[in-house]
Amino acid sequence: MGKKILVADDEDDVKVVVQLFLESKGFEIVTAYDGLDALDKARKERPDLILLDLMMPVVDGFEVCKKLKAHPETAAIPVVMISASAQAESKQRGLDAGAVDYIIKPFQPEALDTLIHKILD
Amino acid sequence: MGGRAAQPNGMNGTSIAADDYLRLFEALSPLVGATSLDKLSRGATRLVADLLQAEACSIVLYDAKHRQLRLRAATHIPEADWASIRHDANEGLVGSVFRSRSDKALLLKSEAEFEERGVVLKERYGHPSCVIAPLRIDKRTRGVMNIAKRRTGTPFTQDDARLAEAACRVIAAGIKNAEDFEESVQVHDRLEEILESLHIGVVAFDQELRVTHVNQRFRELLLEPGARVRGRKLRKVLEPGLFYVCKRLIQDSIHRRAVKQERSVLLLGRGEMTLEITASPAQCAGDGQCDGLLMIEDVGQDEEVKRLREADSIKGGFLRTISHELRTPLTVIRGAIPLLKGCGGAVNDSSAKMLGKVEDLLRTNVNRLSGVVNTILDVVEIDNGSLRLNCCPVDLHGMMREEIERLSEAAARKNVRWAFGWGPDLPEVAVDRQRLGQALHELFDNAIKFSPPGAPINVRTYTDGETVSIWIGNYGEPIAKKKRDEIFEKFYQLDQSTTRETSGVGLGLYLARNVALLHRGSLDVIDGERGETVFLLKLPLGQPCAEC
């Protein structure tokens, strides 16, 4: 049974393509369409890793990450931030919020795969 | 004794004793370095009077500004009276003896008298009792020293006169020093006065970017009331956003030894400000170290600026939005490419081959598009002053090989031959891997674009212990000298025609040079050998970029 990954992004196409790619690599994928949904799914599904888009409606990625880290049930789940902003400041904010890494769109799918393996293994 | 002409000194008939000269110079030498004309004149008159056992000694100088002869010092007149003893000078008049406020016995009327005779031995009371020696500054007689004995004193000899003449040469040098110094102090004071009253903020700094001076306007504009800034680094004095814009301008201005100006909209502690920032190198030492000046003006209230600012913010915002908007679809396309393989579309070898080709095409073009998007976003950040480097030590050769590898297809299309000259023992350099990678990519890409088909592109590296140089030379059309700075401007295209063979948005070299400058390095076009056009990138060793 593959590891479970929660993909939270408000862009459906991104979600689909990441899901298809990671499923082809043997992961089990759960998706969330906004920040609140992401928090909800994280608690229910207990994924092994969360890919969290930074800009999402309702609750943004920074907030979601902080809330995940503040909750004992989800605090241990590694979070990788995904963002369209290459600004160093956003990256630092992401890491400060508790993310283990930060990748910038458009990323190479292979690089994402490598990163996930690095974190999970 | 009266009337008798002066004889060579002493009974032995020799010239003046070497001892006398020695005593003279020993006594005078501390005075020559004096920074005050008054102090020098006072000291010199006393010394010479003492040395020649004279009753009185005075210095009179011509003051060109007021066209007056002025008494600078006299041993026999109370000091309080010196300044008031002066009189209008006529053409050619160089000196006179003042014995008192009322007595203005004029002894010398023209420079010509000195030209002919140098020092003058005058007779009064029927014997030589007066020596008048010229004070010559910059080959002009600027004044005289008068040395006089009383009626009953021993007469002066020719040797005394020569000694006085020698003393005057030394004193004249001292006068020049003191005058220069006093003038420079005056100029300095005046400049400071002007600087303070300017309605533009000015900060002066030294080679290490430490503040040496700020004026009142600068304080009002950008500093907290009462902030102490002298001797502190600019980085600590200016808010970060402003500092980075300034640093870039300063580096650029020093690099080109020219004034650089830019208008920048910055979000600072006291709100958004539109500043016109001018950087100018001041004194540049041979090693490229420069003092400099920054002039900063608040132009936010100008109507024209307001309009431009709106247009600018719309443009910047538009570029940013569009780049962000492009990133999402690019992510999707990129992510979808590896999925093609899994579609089961390839039923035989030829369709598998075609699928591979399609995949390559998609990959190459998505990468190209991402490159443009990243470049635009970086340029927006450079213009905002918000681009931060993230440095760590890297193996430059490895990085260069990687970038060349990424361009292998473009190079193959042009049949470019890479001619490598890797410098041995290249030390590790602390750089922002991503940004420098982009800069190298632009430079290699540029070399390929402009290289004639089949020609070599020379890639060399070397170090002089202080900097690492990366030499990228192609044999394309030479770039005219006057265009060598223009090509680094934003949106510059060498070939403006619609049929141009080379493409690009005109941001690559702008980005590359700014990346070099942010690393405290440089990027220039120089001539290589036999018509080679060289882009020379220099990076400093041993000083990781500030944002490490």
XYZ file of C-alpha atoms in Angstrom:
669
model
C 0.000 0.000 0.000
C 1.468 3.331 -1.106
C 1.861 6.257 1.181
C -1.002 8.701 1.354
C -0.543 12.262 0.143
C -2.977 15.131 0.558
C -2.876 17.600 -2.347
C -4.489 20.950 -1.528
C -4.871 23.380 -4.408
C -7.788 25.448 -5.608
C -6.770 24.914 -9.227
C -8.492 21.760 -10.397
C -6.097 21.123 -13.270
C -3.061 21.309 -11.024
C -4.730 18.919 -8.616
C -5.578 16.488 -11.396
C -2.140 16.473 -12.955
C -0.337 16.125 -9.633
C -2.744 13.376 -8.633
C -2.276 11.456 -11.887
C 1.481 11.814 -11.760
C 1.836 10.776 -8.127
C -0.606 7.911 -8.557
C 1.524 6.684 -11.427
C 4.383 6.668 -8.934
C 2.377 4.464 -6.586
C 1.071 6.999 -4.052
C -2.459 7.179 -2.772
C -3.840 10.682 -3.290
C -6.463 12.656 -1.421
C -7.343 16.158 -2.649
C -8.670 19.296 -1.016
C -10.064 22.359 -2.787
C -9.425 25.090 -0.215
C -7.798 25.768 3.135
C -10.672 24.618 5.320
C -11.148 21.496 3.270
C -7.438 20.806 3.608
C -7.597 21.046 7.421
C -10.625 18.822 7.471
C -9.076 16.157 5.200
C -5.804 16.244 7.087
C -7.603 15.288 10.301
C -9.834 12.660 8.740
C -7.422 11.036 6.333
C -4.153 11.291 8.327
C -1.969 11.541 5.190
C 1.763 10.837 5.311
C 2.519 14.142 3.602
C 0.668 17.288 2.587
C 1.282 19.328 -0.577
C -0.158 22.709 0.226
C -0.766 25.495 -2.257
C 0.017 28.899 -0.792
C -2.732 30.924 -2.410
C -6.092 29.391 -1.681
C -9.506 30.835 -0.949
C -10.963 31.070 2.590
C -7.787 30.142 4.491
C -4.413 30.541 2.817
C -1.544 28.049 2.898
C 0.361 29.847 5.665
C -2.644 29.698 7.983
C -3.426 26.103 7.141
C 0.160 25.123 7.868
C 0.178 26.948 11.203
C -3.093 25.310 12.220
C -1.838 21.876 11.199
C 1.298 22.351 13.241
C -0.680 23.612 16.234
C -2.919 20.551 16.349
C -1.376 17.499 18.048
C -3.019 15.069 15.631
C -1.591 16.687 12.534
C 1.567 18.378 13.860
C 3.830 15.511 12.795
C 2.692 15.412 9.152
C 5.346 16.985 6.905
C 4.019 19.885 4.805
C 5.487 21.012 1.460
C 4.376 24.441 0.304
C 3.707 25.029 -3.374
C 3.569 28.545 -4.683
C 3.631 30.632 -7.800
C 5.675 33.218 -5.911
C 9.433 32.910 -6.096
C 9.934 35.698 -3.584
C 12.332 34.801 -0.831
C 9.995 36.425 1.653
C 7.132 34.041 0.864
C 9.478 31.128 1.112
C 10.667 32.235 4.540
C 7.079 32.723 5.700
C 6.264 29.213 4.537
C 9.203 27.720 6.401
C 8.376 29.816 9.469
C 4.851 28.426 9.399
C 6.349 24.954 9.760
C 6.701 23.664 6.197
C 9.631 21.285 5.577
C 10.183 22.588 2.062
C 8.898 25.034 -0.499
C 8.640 24.530 -4.246
C 7.848 27.030 -6.917
C 5.432 26.638 -9.810
C 5.993 25.523 -12.485
C 7.981 22.672 -10.991
C 9.363 19.573 -12.686
C 7.147 16.633 -11.729
C 10.242 14.460 -11.360
C 11.668 16.962 -8.895
C 8.487 16.727 -6.857
C 8.770 12.943 -6.820
C 12.392 13.139 -5.660
C 11.505 15.608 -2.939
C 8.632 13.473 -1.643
C 10.858 10.426 -1.471
C 13.517 12.386 0.338
C 11.037 13.463 2.976
C 9.191 10.174 3.399
C 12.105 7.753 3.327
C 82.111 101.501 9.727
C 79.376 103.636 8.238
C 79.147 103.542 4.446
C 81.359 100.512 4.096
C 79.936 97.847 1.863
C 79.250 94.478 3.419
C 82.102 92.008 3.279
C 82.035 88.236 3.098
C 81.434 86.828 6.496
C 84.000 86.564 9.192
C 87.681 86.846 9.321
C 88.424 83.620 7.543
C 86.784 84.860 4.356
C 84.699 81.765 3.759
C 80.971 81.801 3.062
C 78.368 81.308 5.729
C 79.018 78.490 8.130
C 77.155 75.300 7.453
C 76.159 75.430 11.109
C 74.106 78.522 10.482
C 72.100 76.810 7.754
C 71.649 73.791 9.899
C 70.352 75.874 12.766
C 68.104 77.732 10.384
C 66.491 74.684 8.866
C 66.197 72.907 12.169
C 64.366 75.866 13.592
C 62.189 76.432 10.565
C 61.207 72.893 9.755
C 58.443 72.581 12.374
C 56.909 75.763 11.013
C 56.714 74.680 7.412
C 53.965 72.220 8.215
C 51.884 74.840 10.038
C 48.264 74.945 9.006
C 47.756 78.544 10.101
C 49.275 81.468 8.265
C 49.283 83.581 11.440
C 51.143 80.997 13.432
C 53.684 80.502 10.676
C 54.304 84.242 10.185
C 54.626 84.906 13.896
C 57.048 82.030 14.409
C 59.114 82.762 11.326
C 59.656 86.460 12.134
C 60.782 85.663 15.659
C 63.130 82.955 14.487
C 64.797 84.976 11.777
C 65.172 88.030 14.012
C 66.824 85.811 16.574
C 69.057 84.092 14.081
C 70.348 87.269 12.477
C 70.456 89.190 15.752
C 68.148 91.736 14.252
C 66.051 94.334 15.972
C 62.991 93.770 13.896
C 61.598 91.300 11.424
C 58.321 91.470 9.565
C 56.433 89.661 6.840
C 54.329 91.546 4.340
C 52.180 89.658 1.873
C 50.217 90.744 -1.110
C 46.574 89.906 -0.796
C 45.380 89.507 -4.378
C 41.704 89.370 -3.476
C 41.708 92.788 -1.821
C 44.615 94.166 -3.801
C 46.317 95.138 -0.608
C 49.665 94.729 1.003
C 49.090 93.349 4.449
C 51.349 93.020 7.427
C 51.157 89.423 8.553
C 53.585 89.606 11.451
C 56.195 91.929 12.937
C 58.375 91.468 15.976
C 58.429 95.169 16.733
C 54.726 96.001 16.401
C 52.053 94.895 18.882
C 50.156 91.914 17.521
C 46.810 93.657 17.921
C 47.845 96.192 15.301
C 48.990 93.768 12.589
C 45.670 93.251 10.924
C 45.011 96.963 10.618
C 48.304 97.724 8.917
C 47.645 97.416 5.228
C 47.436 99.598 2.199
C 46.310 99.458 -1.366
C 48.767 97.950 -3.712
C 49.533 99.293 -7.131
C 50.600 97.228 -10.035
C 53.900 95.545 -9.385
C 54.144 96.575 -5.767
C 55.351 93.688 -3.700
C 56.424 94.802 -0.315
C 57.071 97.505 2.154
C 58.361 97.937 5.630
C 55.964 99.037 8.262
C 57.456 100.394 11.360
C 54.249 101.598 12.802
C 50.702 102.300 11.897
C 51.580 105.728 10.454
C 54.948 105.024 8.963
C 54.649 103.259 5.668
C 58.094 103.672 4.233
C 57.955 101.899 0.961
C 61.096 100.005 0.218
C 60.294 97.843 -2.715
C 58.233 98.846 -5.636
C 58.444 96.075 -8.114
C 59.013 92.446 -8.619
C 61.613 93.348 -11.176
C 63.873 94.579 -8.418
C 63.967 91.044 -7.040
C 64.236 89.488 -10.453
C 67.509 91.325 -10.850
C 68.965 91.148 -7.428
C 67.168 88.562 -5.386
C 67.702 89.542 -1.845
C 68.393 93.222 -1.210
C 70.740 94.713 1.294
C 69.679 98.277 2.042
C 71.628 100.975 3.665
C 70.125 103.112 6.335
C 71.894 105.125 8.950
C 74.841 105.045 6.560
C 75.482 101.283 6.743
C 73.712 98.077 5.654
C 71.120 97.718 8.375
C 68.277 96.258 6.456
C 67.739 92.982 4.539
C 64.743 92.584 2.307
C 64.212 89.035 1.069
C 61.535 87.955 -1.387
C 58.884 85.414 -0.483
C 58.367 83.611 -3.736
C 55.406 81.330 -4.156
C 54.738 79.542 -7.423
C 57.514 81.541 -9.097
C 55.935 84.860 -8.190
C 57.049 87.252 -5.523
C 54.114 87.304 -3.187
C 55.678 89.403 -0.489
C 58.791 90.210 1.447
C 60.465 89.626 4.702
C 62.129 92.714 6.160
C 64.889 92.312 8.687
C 66.287 95.430 10.274
C 68.926 96.447 12.810
C 68.901 99.525 14.936
C 71.079 102.494 14.185
C 73.820 101.248 16.514
C 73.688 97.589 15.539
C 76.379 95.623 13.673
C 75.853 95.965 9.941
C 74.440 93.021 7.949
C 76.820 91.105 5.732
C 76.152 89.569 2.311
C 76.156 86.212 4.052
C 73.396 87.357 6.397
C 71.452 88.353 3.320
C 71.974 84.957 1.727
C 70.930 83.217 4.911
C 67.776 85.342 4.995
C 67.109 84.475 1.393
C 67.436 80.772 2.119
C 65.160 81.120 5.121
C 62.592 82.868 2.968
C 62.513 80.007 0.520
C 61.575 77.665 3.318
C 59.090 80.117 4.784
C 57.468 80.672 1.381
C 56.860 76.940 1.073
C 55.277 77.045 4.507
C 53.099 79.996 3.526
C 51.851 78.140 0.514
C 50.983 75.118 2.637
C 49.169 77.191 5.190
C 47.277 79.176 2.567
C 46.235 76.024 0.732
C 45.078 74.496 3.934
C 43.135 77.564 5.020
C 41.546 77.767 1.616
C 40.541 74.140 1.682
C 39.013 74.631 5.119
C 37.079 77.608 3.822
C 35.928 75.670 0.781
C 34.967 72.788 3.004
C 32.941 75.028 5.321
C 31.241 76.679 2.389
C 30.427 73.338 0.792
C 28.997 72.081 4.016
C 26.850 75.195 4.228
C 25.571 74.625 0.692
C 25.010 70.936 1.369
C 22.932 71.704 4.442
C 20.749 74.204 2.635
C 20.034 71.947 -0.358
C 16.474 70.828 -0.798
C 17.625 67.407 -1.834
C 18.753 64.684 0.516
C 22.475 63.971 0.296
C 24.450 61.227 1.945
C 28.167 60.751 1.438
C 29.824 57.436 2.147
C 33.244 55.836 2.031
C 34.510 52.747 0.234
C 32.972 50.426 2.775
C 29.605 52.160 2.354
C 29.962 53.815 5.747
C 28.198 57.151 6.080
C 30.556 60.103 6.295
C 27.961 62.844 6.004
C 24.238 63.389 5.713
C 22.501 66.704 5.244
C 19.413 68.089 6.919
C 17.087 67.277 4.033
C 18.182 63.660 4.055
C 17.393 63.453 7.771
C 13.937 64.923 7.248
C 13.238 62.644 4.354
C 14.488 59.288 5.513
C 15.737 59.181 9.084
C 14.194 59.064 12.522
C 14.639 62.375 14.372
C 17.973 62.439 16.165
C 19.238 59.249 14.518
C 23.012 58.897 14.673
C 24.318 57.759 11.333
C 27.880 58.948 10.868
C 30.256 55.986 10.640
C 27.446 53.477 10.345
C 26.960 51.287 7.284
C 24.427 52.422 4.710
C 22.756 49.047 5.092
C 21.945 49.890 8.721
C 20.943 53.449 7.985
C 18.563 52.923 5.071
C 15.466 50.792 5.095
C 16.087 47.475 3.316
C 13.995 48.179 0.208
C 15.684 51.519 -0.318
C 19.096 50.116 0.497
C 18.937 47.528 -2.257
C 17.903 50.041 -4.892
C 20.703 52.346 -3.724
C 23.270 49.568 -3.587
C 22.476 48.554 -7.132
C 22.787 52.136 -8.346
C 26.008 52.676 -6.396
C 27.595 49.540 -7.778
C 26.488 50.439 -11.243
C 27.791 53.998 -10.935
C 31.143 52.858 -9.555
C 31.403 50.179 -12.162
C 30.829 52.623 -14.997
C 32.442 55.592 -13.251
C 29.346 57.569 -14.114
C 26.339 59.131 -12.458
C 23.366 56.797 -12.361
C 19.848 57.925 -11.687
C 16.641 56.103 -11.128
C 13.133 56.815 -9.989
C 11.801 54.269 -7.602
C 8.529 53.742 -5.806
C 9.196 52.225 -2.425
C 7.076 51.154 0.455
C 8.965 52.559 3.434
C 8.221 52.934 7.121
C 6.420 56.198 6.557
C 4.365 54.991 3.616
C 4.864 54.744 -0.105
C 7.410 57.197 -1.457
C 8.506 58.025 -4.956
C 12.169 58.829 -4.781
C 14.527 60.041 -7.423
C 17.826 58.487 -6.466
C 21.121 59.551 -7.962
C 24.370 57.741 -7.247
C 27.713 59.242 -8.079
C 31.188 57.932 -7.420
C 33.418 60.504 -5.751
C 37.112 59.722 -5.356
C 38.069 56.495 -7.037
C 41.305 54.825 -6.102
C 43.175 52.780 -8.667
C 41.905 49.550 -7.194
C 38.332 50.454 -8.082
C 37.454 51.377 -4.507
C 35.300 54.483 -4.495
C 33.829 56.953 -2.118
C 30.497 58.147 -3.300
C 27.426 60.269 -2.941
C 23.760 59.492 -3.014
C 21.259 62.210 -3.715
C 17.685 61.379 -2.905
C 14.724 63.536 -3.729
C 11.088 63.019 -2.913
C 9.294 63.502 -6.209
C 6.018 61.974 -5.070
C 4.156 65.274 -5.301
C 4.998 65.942 -8.954
C 1.926 65.619 -11.134
C 3.893 63.949 -13.856
C 5.378 61.519 -11.381
C 1.938 60.713 -10.016
C 0.764 59.807 -13.492
C 3.884 57.818 -14.244
C 3.613 56.069 -10.936
C 0.111 54.941 -11.678
C 1.170 53.685 -15.082
C 4.174 51.992 -13.510
C 2.257 50.259 -10.817
C -0.272 49.090 -13.380
C 2.580 47.786 -15.523
C 4.353 46.081 -12.612
C 1.125 44.633 -11.319
C 0.186 43.455 -14.771
C 3.542 41.758 -15.309
C 3.312 40.094 -11.947
C -0.252 38.911 -12.445
C 0.427 37.648 -15.905
C 3.505 35.773 -14.761
C 1.629 34.215 -11.878
C -1.263 33.384 -14.122
C 1.112 31.703 -16.546
C 2.672 29.619 -13.825
C -0.405 27.591 -13.078
C -1.068 26.390 -16.643
C 2.667 25.791 -17.029
C 2.601 23.596 -13.957
C -0.255 21.635 -15.453
C 1.437 21.155 -18.828
C 4.726 20.251 -17.225
C 3.026 17.799 -14.943
C 1.134 16.270 -17.824
C 4.168 15.541 -20.007
C 5.419 12.455 -18.130
C 1.852 11.155 -18.091
C 1.878 10.837 -21.875
C 3.929 7.670 -21.518
C 1.328 6.105 -19.314
C -1.501 6.695 -21.775
C -0.823 3.578 -23.752
C -0.864 5.714 -26.889
C 2.232 4.106 -28.330
C 1.216 0.871 -29.980
C 4.319 0.373 -32.074
C 7.901 1.568 -32.414
C 7.210 4.446 -34.759
C 4.398 5.870 -32.680
C 6.578 5.445 -29.569
C 9.270 7.399 -31.361
C 6.820 10.104 -32.293
C 5.502 10.250 -28.750
C 9.049 10.711 -27.526
C 9.496 13.560 -29.952
C 6.258 15.223 -28.891
C 7.326 14.890 -25.285
C 10.656 16.550 -26.027
C 8.989 19.358 -27.920
C 6.573 19.997 -25.094
C 9.300 19.856 -22.486
C 11.651 22.208 -24.333
C 8.974 24.773 -24.972
C 7.471 24.647 -21.504
C 10.968 25.185 -20.141
C 11.473 28.086 -22.466
C 8.197 29.654 -21.440
C 8.976 29.138 -17.742
C 12.324 30.783 -18.330
C 10.673 33.895 -19.740
C 8.164 34.013 -16.904
C 10.924 33.712 -14.314
C 12.988 36.374 -16.022
C 10.067 38.816 -16.056
C 9.356 38.212 -12.379
C 13.021 38.643 -11.494
C 13.199 41.891 -13.408
C 10.105 43.156 -11.598
C 11.892 42.318 -8.350
C 15.141 43.949 -9.435
C 13.242 47.107 -10.314
C 11.482 47.033 -6.950
C 14.730 46.453 -5.143
C 13.252 43.341 -3.583
C 15.438 40.706 -5.222
C 17.368 38.914 -2.485
C 20.248 36.583 -3.088
C 20.489 33.279 -1.361
C 24.159 32.370 -1.485
C 26.152 29.280 -0.811
C 29.534 28.045 -2.063
C 29.334 26.318 -5.443
C 31.569 24.605 -7.958
C 31.444 27.085 -10.817
C 32.715 24.678 -13.457
C 29.992 22.193 -12.595
C 27.388 24.932 -12.800
C 28.662 26.125 -16.166
C 28.671 22.601 -17.580
C 25.089 22.158 -16.423
C 23.945 25.339 -18.134
C 25.787 24.433 -21.337
C 24.224 20.996 -21.232
C 20.776 22.568 -20.994
C 21.489 24.466 -24.185
C 22.933 21.512 -26.034
C 20.094 21.379 -28.546
C 20.361 25.024 -29.507
C 24.137 24.614 -29.739
C 23.791 21.530 -31.913
C 21.413 23.317 -34.288
C 24.060 25.963 -34.871
C 26.845 23.418 -34.904
C 28.624 25.439 -32.247
C 31.974 24.136 -31.039
C 32.668 24.767 -27.355
C 36.332 25.554 -26.738
C 36.950 25.196 -23.026
C 39.822 26.640 -21.051
C 39.045 25.739 -17.457
C 41.297 27.558 -15.021
C 42.994 25.077 -12.671
C 42.259 25.185 -8.957
C 39.283 27.449 -9.262
C 38.176 28.071 -5.673
C 34.572 27.672 -4.603
C 32.623 30.890 -4.861
C 29.625 31.837 -2.785
C 26.792 32.643 -5.170
C 23.053 32.451 -5.484
C 22.908 29.272 -7.486
C 19.590 29.923 -9.153
C 20.253 33.548 -10.117
C 23.789 33.008 -11.291
C 22.587 29.946 -13.180
C 20.097 32.198 -14.955
C 22.789 34.762 -15.724
C 25.091 32.073 -17.136
C 22.213 30.640 -19.103
C 21.543 34.057 -20.651
C 25.215 34.502 -21.501
C 25.629 31.085 -23.099
C 22.297 31.439 -24.864
C 23.368 34.846 -26.142
C 26.726 33.478 -27.338
C 24.979 30.712 -29.263
C 22.476 33.157 -30.771
C 25.144 35.476 -32.094
C 27.775 32.915 -33.010
C 28.177 32.159 -36.743
C 27.296 28.520 -37.514
C 30.192 26.171 -36.958
C 32.324 28.720 -35.153
C 33.852 28.089 -31.736
C 32.576 29.672 -28.531
C 35.411 30.160 -26.092
C 34.615 29.475 -22.471
C 37.442 30.243 -20.098
C 37.786 30.690 -16.376
C 40.615 32.143 -14.354
C 41.278 33.763 -11.029
C 43.683 36.400 -9.797
C 43.128 35.522 -6.159
C 40.587 38.274 -5.659
C 38.058 37.631 -8.371
C 36.974 34.763 -10.541
C 36.556 35.658 -14.201
C 34.306 33.822 -16.608
C 35.108 34.551 -20.222
C 32.500 33.720 -22.861
C 33.623 34.717 -26.348
C 31.907 34.330 -29.696
C 32.898 35.302 -33.240
C 29.625 36.917 -34.246
C 29.101 40.451 -35.507
C 31.188 42.751 -33.296
C 29.261 45.066 -30.970
C 30.056 48.741 -31.556
C 31.867 50.359 -28.606
C 29.090 52.856 -28.023
C 26.493 50.110 -27.831
C 28.342 48.115 -25.222
C 26.446 49.617 -22.337
C 23.154 49.911 -24.162
C 22.883 46.190 -24.674
C 22.550 45.800 -20.906
C 19.555 48.131 -20.795
C 16.090 46.777 -20.234
C 14.160 45.680 -23.350
C 17.152 46.325 -25.582
C 17.233 44.434 -28.854
C 20.317 44.700 -31.005
C 18.337 43.968 -34.128
C 15.044 45.852 -34.248
C 13.814 44.450 -37.550
C 10.811 42.154 -37.646
C 12.738 39.539 -39.551
C 15.467 39.309 -36.954
C 17.054 35.938 -36.548
C 17.508 36.203 -32.842
C 14.619 36.222 -30.445
C 14.133 37.129 -26.814
C 12.294 39.676 -24.727
C 15.317 41.906 -24.211
C 15.656 41.229 -20.497
C 18.364 38.576 -20.449
C 21.456 40.762 -20.392
C 19.765 43.290 -18.109
C 19.107 40.482 -15.685
C 22.587 38.996 -16.086
C 24.354 42.282 -15.343
C 22.135 42.981 -12.350
C 22.785 39.513 -10.990
C 26.526 40.183 -11.384
C 26.192 43.539 -9.614
C 24.118 42.049 -6.802
C 27.005 39.637 -6.293
C 29.329 42.686 -6.136
C 30.797 41.562 -9.406
C 30.628 42.952 -12.924
C 29.612 42.032 -16.437
C 31.111 43.738 -19.468
C 31.678 43.359 -23.158
C 35.314 43.454 -24.209
C 37.320 42.635 -27.324
C 38.990 39.271 -27.373
C 41.482 38.074 -29.964
C 40.863 38.118 -33.718
C 37.395 39.665 -33.689
C 36.159 37.743 -30.695
C 33.333 39.421 -28.752
C 33.706 38.582 -25.102
C 31.237 38.801 -22.248
C 33.390 38.908 -19.151
C 31.687 38.072 -15.881
C 33.671 38.757 -12.731
C 32.726 37.571 -9.274
C 34.564 38.517 -6.101
C 36.136 35.742 -4.047
C 35.976 35.410 -0.328
C 33.071 37.714 0.269
C 29.886 35.797 0.173
C 27.126 38.045 -1.025
C 25.565 40.009 1.738
C 22.341 38.075 1.858
C 23.946 34.778 2.757
